[in-house]
PDB file of C-alpha atoms in Angstrom:
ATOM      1  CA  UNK A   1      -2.565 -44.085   8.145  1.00 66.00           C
ATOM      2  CA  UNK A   2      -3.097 -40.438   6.878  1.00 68.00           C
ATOM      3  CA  UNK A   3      -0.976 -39.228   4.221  1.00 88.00           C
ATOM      4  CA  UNK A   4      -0.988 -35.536   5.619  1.00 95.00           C
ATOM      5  CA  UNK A   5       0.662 -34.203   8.407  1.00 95.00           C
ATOM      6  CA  UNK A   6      -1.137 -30.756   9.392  1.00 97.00           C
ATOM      7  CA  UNK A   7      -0.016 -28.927  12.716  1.00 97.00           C
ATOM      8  CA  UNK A   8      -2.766 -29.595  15.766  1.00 97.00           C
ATOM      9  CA  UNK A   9      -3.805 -26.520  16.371  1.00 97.00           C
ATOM     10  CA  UNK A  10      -4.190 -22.650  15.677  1.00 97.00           C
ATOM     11  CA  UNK A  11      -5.674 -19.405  16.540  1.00 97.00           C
ATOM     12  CA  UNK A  12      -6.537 -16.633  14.139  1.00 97.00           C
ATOM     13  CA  UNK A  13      -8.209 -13.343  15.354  1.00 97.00           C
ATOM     14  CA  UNK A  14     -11.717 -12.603  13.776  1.00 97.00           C
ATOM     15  CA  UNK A  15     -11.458 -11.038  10.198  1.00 97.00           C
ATOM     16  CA  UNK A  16      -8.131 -11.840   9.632  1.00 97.00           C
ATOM     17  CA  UNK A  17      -7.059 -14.526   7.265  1.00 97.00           C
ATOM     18  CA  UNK A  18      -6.627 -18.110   8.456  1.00 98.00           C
ATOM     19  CA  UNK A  19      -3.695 -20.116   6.573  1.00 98.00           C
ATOM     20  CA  UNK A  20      -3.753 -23.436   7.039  1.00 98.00           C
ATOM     21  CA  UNK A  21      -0.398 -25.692   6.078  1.00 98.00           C
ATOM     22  CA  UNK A  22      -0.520 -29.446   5.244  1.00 98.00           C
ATOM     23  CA  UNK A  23       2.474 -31.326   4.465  1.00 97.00           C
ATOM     24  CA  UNK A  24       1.428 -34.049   1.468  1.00 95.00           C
ATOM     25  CA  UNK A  25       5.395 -35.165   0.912  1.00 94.00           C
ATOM     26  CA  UNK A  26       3.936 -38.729  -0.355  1.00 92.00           C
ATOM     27  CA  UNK A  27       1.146 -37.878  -2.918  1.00 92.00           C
ATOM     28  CA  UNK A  28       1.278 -39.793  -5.900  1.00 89.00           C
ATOM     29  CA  UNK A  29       0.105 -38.130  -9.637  1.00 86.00           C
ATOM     30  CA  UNK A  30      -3.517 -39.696  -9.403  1.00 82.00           C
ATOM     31  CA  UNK A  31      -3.879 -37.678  -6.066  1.00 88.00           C
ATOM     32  CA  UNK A  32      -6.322 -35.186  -5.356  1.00 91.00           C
ATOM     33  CA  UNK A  33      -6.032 -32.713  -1.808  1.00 94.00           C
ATOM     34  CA  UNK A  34      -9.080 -32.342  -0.087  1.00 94.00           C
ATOM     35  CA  UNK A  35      -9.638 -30.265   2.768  1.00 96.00           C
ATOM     36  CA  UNK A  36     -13.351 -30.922   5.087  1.00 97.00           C
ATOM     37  CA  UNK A  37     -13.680 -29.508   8.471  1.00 98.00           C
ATOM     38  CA  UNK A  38     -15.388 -30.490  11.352  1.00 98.00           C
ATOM     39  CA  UNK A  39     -17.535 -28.011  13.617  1.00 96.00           C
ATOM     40  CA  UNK A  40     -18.537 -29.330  17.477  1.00 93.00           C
ATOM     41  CA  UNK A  41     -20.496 -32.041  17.401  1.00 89.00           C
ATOM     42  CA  UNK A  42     -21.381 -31.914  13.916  1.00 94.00           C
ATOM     43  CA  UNK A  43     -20.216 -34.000  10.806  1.00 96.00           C
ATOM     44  CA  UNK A  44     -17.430 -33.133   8.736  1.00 96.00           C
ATOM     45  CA  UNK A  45     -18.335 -30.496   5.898  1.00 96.00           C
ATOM     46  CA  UNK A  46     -16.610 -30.581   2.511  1.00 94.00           C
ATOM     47  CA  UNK A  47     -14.612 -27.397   2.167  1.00 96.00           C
ATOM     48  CA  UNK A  48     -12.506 -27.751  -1.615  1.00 95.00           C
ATOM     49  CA  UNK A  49     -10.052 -29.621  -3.080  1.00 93.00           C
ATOM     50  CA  UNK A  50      -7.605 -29.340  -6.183  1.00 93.00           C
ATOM     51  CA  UNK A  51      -5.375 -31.486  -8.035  1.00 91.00           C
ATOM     52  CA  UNK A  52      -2.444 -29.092  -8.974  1.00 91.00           C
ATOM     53  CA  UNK A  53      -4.311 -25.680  -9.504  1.00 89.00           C
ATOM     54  CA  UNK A  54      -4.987 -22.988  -7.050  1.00 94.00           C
ATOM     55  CA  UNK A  55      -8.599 -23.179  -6.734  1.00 95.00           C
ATOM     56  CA  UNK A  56     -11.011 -20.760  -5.147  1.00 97.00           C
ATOM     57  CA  UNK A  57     -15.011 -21.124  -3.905  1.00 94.00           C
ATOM     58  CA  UNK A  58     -17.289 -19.309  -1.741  1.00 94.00           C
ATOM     59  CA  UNK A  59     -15.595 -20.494   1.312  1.00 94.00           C
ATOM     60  CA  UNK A  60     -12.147 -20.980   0.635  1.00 97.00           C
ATOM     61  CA  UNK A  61      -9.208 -20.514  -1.060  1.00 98.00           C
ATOM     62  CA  UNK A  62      -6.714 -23.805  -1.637  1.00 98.00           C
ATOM     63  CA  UNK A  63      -2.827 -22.836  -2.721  1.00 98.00           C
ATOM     64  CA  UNK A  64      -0.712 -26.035  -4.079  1.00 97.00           C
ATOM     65  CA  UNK A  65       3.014 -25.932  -4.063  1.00 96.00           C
ATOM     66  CA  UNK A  66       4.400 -26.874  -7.637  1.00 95.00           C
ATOM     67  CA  UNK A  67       5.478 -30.187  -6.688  1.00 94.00           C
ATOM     68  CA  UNK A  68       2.421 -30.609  -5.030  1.00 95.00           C
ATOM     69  CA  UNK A  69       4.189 -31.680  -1.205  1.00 95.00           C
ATOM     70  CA  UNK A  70       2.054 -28.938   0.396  1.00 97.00           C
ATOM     71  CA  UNK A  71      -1.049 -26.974   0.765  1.00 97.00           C
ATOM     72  CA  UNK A  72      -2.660 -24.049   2.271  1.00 98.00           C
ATOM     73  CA  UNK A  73      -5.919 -23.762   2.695  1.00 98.00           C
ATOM     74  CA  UNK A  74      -7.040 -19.694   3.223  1.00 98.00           C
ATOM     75  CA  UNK A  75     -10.375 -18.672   4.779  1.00 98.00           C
ATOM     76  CA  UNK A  76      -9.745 -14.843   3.655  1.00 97.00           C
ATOM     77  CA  UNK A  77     -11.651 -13.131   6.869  1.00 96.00           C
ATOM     78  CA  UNK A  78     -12.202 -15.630   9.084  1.00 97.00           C
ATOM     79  CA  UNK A  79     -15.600 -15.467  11.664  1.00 97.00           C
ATOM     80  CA  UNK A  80     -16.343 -16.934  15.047  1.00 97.00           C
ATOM     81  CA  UNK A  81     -18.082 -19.743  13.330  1.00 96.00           C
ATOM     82  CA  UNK A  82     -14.984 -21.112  11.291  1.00 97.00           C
ATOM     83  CA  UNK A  83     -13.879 -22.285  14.719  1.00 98.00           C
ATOM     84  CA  UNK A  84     -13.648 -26.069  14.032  1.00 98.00           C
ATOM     85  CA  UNK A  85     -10.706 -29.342  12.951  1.00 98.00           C
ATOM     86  CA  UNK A  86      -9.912 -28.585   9.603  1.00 98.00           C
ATOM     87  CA  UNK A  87      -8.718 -31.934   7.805  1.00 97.00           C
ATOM     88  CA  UNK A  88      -6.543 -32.412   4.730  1.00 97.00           C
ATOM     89  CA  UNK A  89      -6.699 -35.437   2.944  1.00 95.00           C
ATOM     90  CA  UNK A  90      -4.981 -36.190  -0.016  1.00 92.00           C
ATOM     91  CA  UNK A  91      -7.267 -39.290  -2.199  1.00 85.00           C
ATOM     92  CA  UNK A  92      -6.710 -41.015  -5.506  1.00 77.00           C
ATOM     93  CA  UNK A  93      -9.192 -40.549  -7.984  1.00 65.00           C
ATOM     94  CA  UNK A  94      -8.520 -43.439 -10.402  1.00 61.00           C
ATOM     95  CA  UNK A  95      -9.765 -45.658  -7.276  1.00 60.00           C
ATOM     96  CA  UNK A  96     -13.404 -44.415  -8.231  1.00 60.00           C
ATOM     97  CA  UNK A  97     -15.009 -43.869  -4.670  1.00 65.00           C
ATOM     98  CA  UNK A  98     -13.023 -44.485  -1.953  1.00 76.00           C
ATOM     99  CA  UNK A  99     -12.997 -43.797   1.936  1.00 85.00           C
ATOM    100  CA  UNK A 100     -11.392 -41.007   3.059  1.00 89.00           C
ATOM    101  CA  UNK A 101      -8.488 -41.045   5.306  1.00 91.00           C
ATOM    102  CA  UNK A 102      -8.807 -38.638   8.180  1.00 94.00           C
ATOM    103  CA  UNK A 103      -5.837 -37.499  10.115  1.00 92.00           C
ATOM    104  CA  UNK A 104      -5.997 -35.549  13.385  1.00 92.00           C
ATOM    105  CA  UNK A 105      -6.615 -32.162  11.771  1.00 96.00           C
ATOM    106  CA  UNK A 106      -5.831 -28.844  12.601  1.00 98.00           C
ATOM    107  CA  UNK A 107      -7.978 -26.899  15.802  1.00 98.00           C
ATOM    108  CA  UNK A 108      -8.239 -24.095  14.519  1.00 98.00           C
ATOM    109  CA  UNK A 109     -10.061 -21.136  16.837  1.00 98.00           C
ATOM    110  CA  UNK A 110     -10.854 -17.560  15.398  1.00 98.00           C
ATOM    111  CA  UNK A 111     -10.894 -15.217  18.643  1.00 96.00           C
ATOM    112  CA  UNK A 112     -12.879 -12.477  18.963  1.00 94.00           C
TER     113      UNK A 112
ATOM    114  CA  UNK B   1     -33.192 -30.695   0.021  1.00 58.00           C
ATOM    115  CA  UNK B   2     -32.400 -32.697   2.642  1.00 82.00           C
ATOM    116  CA  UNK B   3     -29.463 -33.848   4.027  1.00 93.00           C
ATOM    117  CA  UNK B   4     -27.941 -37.045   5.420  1.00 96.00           C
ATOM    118  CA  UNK B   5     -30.100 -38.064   8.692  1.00 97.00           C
ATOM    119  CA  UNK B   6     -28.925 -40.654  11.798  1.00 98.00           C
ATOM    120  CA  UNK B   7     -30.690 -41.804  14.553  1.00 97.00           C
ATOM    121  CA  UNK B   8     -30.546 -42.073  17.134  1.00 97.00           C
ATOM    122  CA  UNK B   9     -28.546 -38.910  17.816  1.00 97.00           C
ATOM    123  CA  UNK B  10     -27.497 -40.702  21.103  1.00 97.00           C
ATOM    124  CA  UNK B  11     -27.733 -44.395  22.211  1.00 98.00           C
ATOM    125  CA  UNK B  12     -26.676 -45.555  25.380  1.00 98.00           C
ATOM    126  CA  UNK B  13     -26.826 -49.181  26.312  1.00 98.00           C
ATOM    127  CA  UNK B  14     -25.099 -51.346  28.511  1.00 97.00           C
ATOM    128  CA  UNK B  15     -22.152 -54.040  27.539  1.00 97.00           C
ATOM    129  CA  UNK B  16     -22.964 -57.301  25.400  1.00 97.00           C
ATOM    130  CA  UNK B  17     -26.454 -55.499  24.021  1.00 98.00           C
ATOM    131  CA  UNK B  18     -26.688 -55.746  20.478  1.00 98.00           C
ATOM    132  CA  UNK B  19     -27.797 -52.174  18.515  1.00 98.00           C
ATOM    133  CA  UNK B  20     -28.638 -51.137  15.421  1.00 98.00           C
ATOM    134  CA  UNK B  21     -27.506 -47.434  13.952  1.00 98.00           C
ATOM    135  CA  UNK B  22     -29.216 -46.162  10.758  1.00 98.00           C
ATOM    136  CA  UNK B  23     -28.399 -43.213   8.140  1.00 98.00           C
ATOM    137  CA  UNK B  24     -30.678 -42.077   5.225  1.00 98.00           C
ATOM    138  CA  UNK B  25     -28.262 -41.184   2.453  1.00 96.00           C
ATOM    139  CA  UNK B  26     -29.624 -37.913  -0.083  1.00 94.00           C
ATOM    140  CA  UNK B  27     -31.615 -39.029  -2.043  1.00 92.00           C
ATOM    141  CA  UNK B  28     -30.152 -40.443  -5.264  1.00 89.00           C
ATOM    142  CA  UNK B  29     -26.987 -40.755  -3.747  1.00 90.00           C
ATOM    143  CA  UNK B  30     -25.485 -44.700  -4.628  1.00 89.00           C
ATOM    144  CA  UNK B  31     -22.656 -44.500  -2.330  1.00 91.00           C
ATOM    145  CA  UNK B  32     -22.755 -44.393   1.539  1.00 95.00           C
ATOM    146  CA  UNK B  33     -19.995 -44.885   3.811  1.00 95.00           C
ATOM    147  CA  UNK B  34     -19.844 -45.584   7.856  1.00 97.00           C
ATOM    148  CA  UNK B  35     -16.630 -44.105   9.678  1.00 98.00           C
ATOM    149  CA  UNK B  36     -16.613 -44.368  13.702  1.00 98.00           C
ATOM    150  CA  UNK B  37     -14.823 -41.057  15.486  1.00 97.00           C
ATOM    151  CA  UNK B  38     -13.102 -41.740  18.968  1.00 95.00           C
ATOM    152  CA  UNK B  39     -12.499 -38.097  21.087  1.00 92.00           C
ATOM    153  CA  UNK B  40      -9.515 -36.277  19.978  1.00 90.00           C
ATOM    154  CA  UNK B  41      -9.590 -38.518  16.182  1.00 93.00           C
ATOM    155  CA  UNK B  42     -10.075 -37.952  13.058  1.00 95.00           C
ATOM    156  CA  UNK B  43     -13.107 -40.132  11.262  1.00 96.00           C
ATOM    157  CA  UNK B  44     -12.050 -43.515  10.785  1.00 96.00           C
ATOM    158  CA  UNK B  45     -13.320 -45.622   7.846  1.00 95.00           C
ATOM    159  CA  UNK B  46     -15.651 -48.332   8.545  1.00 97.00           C
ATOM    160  CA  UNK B  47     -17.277 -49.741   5.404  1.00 96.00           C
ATOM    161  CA  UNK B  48     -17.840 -48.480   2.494  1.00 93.00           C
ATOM    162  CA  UNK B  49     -21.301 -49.525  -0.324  1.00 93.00           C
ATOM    163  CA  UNK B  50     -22.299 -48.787  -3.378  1.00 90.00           C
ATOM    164  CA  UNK B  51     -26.160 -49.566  -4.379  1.00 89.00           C
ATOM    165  CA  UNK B  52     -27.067 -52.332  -2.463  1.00 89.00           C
ATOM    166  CA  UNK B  53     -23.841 -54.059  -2.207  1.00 88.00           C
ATOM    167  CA  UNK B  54     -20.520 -53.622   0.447  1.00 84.00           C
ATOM    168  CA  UNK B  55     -18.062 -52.317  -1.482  1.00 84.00           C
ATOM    169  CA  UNK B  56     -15.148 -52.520   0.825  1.00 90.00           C
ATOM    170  CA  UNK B  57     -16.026 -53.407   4.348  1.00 92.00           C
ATOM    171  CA  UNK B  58     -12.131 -53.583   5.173  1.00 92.00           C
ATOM    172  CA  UNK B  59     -12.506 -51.230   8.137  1.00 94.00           C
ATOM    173  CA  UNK B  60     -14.781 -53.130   9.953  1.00 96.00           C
ATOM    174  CA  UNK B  61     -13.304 -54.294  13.570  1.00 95.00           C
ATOM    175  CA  UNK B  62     -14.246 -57.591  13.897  1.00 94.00           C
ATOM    176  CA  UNK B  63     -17.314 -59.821  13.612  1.00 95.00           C
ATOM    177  CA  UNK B  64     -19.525 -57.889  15.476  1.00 97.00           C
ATOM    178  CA  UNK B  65     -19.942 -54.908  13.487  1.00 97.00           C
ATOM    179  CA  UNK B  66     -21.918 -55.609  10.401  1.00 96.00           C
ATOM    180  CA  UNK B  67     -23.990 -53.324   8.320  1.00 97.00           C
ATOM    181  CA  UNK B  68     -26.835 -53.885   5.599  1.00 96.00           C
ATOM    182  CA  UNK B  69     -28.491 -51.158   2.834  1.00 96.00           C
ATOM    183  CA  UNK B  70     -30.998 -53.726   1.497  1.00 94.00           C
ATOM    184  CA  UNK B  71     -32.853 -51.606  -1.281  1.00 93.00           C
ATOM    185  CA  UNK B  72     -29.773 -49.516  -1.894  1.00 90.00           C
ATOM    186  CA  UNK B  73     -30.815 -46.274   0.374  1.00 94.00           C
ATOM    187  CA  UNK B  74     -31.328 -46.585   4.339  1.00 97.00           C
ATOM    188  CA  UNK B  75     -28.088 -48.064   5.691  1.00 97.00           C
ATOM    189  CA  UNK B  76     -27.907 -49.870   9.098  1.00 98.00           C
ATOM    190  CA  UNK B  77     -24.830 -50.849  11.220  1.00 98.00           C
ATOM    191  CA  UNK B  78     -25.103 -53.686  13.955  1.00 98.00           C
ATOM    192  CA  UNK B  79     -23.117 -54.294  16.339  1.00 98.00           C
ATOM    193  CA  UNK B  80     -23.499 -57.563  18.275  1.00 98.00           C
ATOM    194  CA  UNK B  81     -22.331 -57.998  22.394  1.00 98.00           C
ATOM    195  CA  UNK B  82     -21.317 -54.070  22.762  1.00 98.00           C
ATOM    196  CA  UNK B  83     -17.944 -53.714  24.389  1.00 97.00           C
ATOM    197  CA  UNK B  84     -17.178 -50.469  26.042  1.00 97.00           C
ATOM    198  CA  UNK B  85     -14.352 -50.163  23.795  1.00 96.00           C
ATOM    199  CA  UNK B  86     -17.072 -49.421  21.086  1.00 97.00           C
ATOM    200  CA  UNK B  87     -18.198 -46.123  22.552  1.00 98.00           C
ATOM    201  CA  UNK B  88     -17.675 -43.426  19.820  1.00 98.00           C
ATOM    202  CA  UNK B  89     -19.518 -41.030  16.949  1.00 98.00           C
ATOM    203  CA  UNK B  90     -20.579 -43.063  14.348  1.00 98.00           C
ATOM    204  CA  UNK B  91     -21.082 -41.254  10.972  1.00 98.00           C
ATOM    205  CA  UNK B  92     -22.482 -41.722   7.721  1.00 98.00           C
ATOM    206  CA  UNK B  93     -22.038 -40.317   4.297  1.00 96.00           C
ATOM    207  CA  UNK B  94     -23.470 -40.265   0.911  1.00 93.00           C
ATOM    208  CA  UNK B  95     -21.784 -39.361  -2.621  1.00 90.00           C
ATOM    209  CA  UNK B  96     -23.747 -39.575  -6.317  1.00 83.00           C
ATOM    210  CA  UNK B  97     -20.714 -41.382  -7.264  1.00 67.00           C
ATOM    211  CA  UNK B  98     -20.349 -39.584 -10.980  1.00 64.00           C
ATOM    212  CA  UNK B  99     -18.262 -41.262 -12.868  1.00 58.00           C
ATOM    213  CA  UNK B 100     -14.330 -40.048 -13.726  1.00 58.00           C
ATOM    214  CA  UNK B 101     -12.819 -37.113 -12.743  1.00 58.00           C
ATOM    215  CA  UNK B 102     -11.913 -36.887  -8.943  1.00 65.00           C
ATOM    216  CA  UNK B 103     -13.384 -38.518  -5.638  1.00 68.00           C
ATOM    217  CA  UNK B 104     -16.928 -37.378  -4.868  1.00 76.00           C
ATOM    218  CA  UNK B 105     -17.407 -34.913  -2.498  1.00 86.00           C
ATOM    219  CA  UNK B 106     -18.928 -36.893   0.353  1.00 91.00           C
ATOM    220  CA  UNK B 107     -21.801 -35.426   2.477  1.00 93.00           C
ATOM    221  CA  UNK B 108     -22.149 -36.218   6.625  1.00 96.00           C
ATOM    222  CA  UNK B 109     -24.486 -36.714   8.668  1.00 97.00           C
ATOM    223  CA  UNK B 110     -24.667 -35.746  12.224  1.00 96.00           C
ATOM    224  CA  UNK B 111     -23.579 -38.709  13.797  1.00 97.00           C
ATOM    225  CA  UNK B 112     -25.227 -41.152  16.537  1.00 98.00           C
ATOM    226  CA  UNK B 113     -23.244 -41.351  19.998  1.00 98.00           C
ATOM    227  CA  UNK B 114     -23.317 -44.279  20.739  1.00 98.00           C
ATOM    228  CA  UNK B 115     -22.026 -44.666  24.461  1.00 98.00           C
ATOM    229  CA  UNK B 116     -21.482 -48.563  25.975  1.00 98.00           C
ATOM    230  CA  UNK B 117     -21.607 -48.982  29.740  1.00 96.00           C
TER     231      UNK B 117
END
């Protein structure tokens, strides 16, 4: 079973920022959060992930709670084409690689 | 460069058929996974190698799935006597598996449907 618990679905209006919650209540030290997302009928797509930093790339922005039992992911201005499932997955890095566990995700839709 | 590749991108076939699904990882990659995605779910982990061998196959169903990457690249799933139940997305990824520091970002293909009758 997922250790995340993200709501199923949002809206966001084009250009405005898109905040995305996961609840991680469970995640142990050796824990990383990951965050992929899933366009329409395409793969998932890695987005970031962090360990207890804020961390920031070309396509996102990833906010950690001190004691690390939540996330937000932030697309700043968020387009048409971020319409997708985001997923948060939490994954344990002293495992070497190991499968990721998908939950349901988040819908998120950016209207126009 | 190229990504991950499937195909088919669809496969239809009719109940207790036997197919065969393959993925070509990136190049260089050592680790490739197969997850299966019903409608309205999340990715679910299938099996799991790295090189040649099946690192953790622990998602696999039941006896009929099986999957093979003989020379450590090209992966292929089989799955014996089809059951409708089996109708989903099946994906594959690739990571270059560097060692320490956190899990490797894995990369997706597109996915095969596969649809049973």
């Amino acid at each position: 079973d997922a250790k995340t618990t993200q709501p199923p679905s949002m809206d966001c209006a084009e250009g405005r920022a898109a905040n995305l919650p996961c609840n991680h209540s469970t995640i142990s030290g050796n824990e990383y959060v990951y965050w992929y997302r899933q366009i329409h009928s395409q793969g998932p797509q890695y987005i970031i992930h962090g360990l207890k930093n804020n961390e920031t790339n070309e396509m996102a922005s990833l906010i950690i709670t001190e004691d690390r039992k939540s996330s937000t992911l932030i697309l700043p201005h968020a387009t048409l084409r971020d319409t997708a499932v985001y997923y948060c997955i939490v994954s344990d890095f002293n495992s070497g690689n190991t499968p990721l566990v998908f939950g349901k995700g988040t819908r998120l839709s950016v209207i126009a | 460069g190229a990504g991950v590749s499937q195909t088919p991108s669809n496969k239809v076939t009719e109940k207790g058929k036997y197919v065969e699904l393959r993925c070509d990882p990136i190049s260089g990659h050592t680790a490739l996974y197969w997850y299966r995605q019903s409608l309205g779910q999340g990715p679910e982990f299938l099996i799991y190698f790295q090189g040649t061998g099946a690192a953790d196959d622990s998602g696999l169903p039941n006896d009929r799935f099986f999957a093979v990457r003989p020379e450590g690249s090209v992966s292929t799933l089989k799955i014996q006597r089809t059951e409708r139940g089996d109708s989903a997305v099946y994906l594959c990824a690739s990571s270059d598996n560097l060692a320490g520091g956190p899990p490797d970002t894995q990369y997706f293909g597109p996915g095969t449907r596969l649809t049973v009758l």
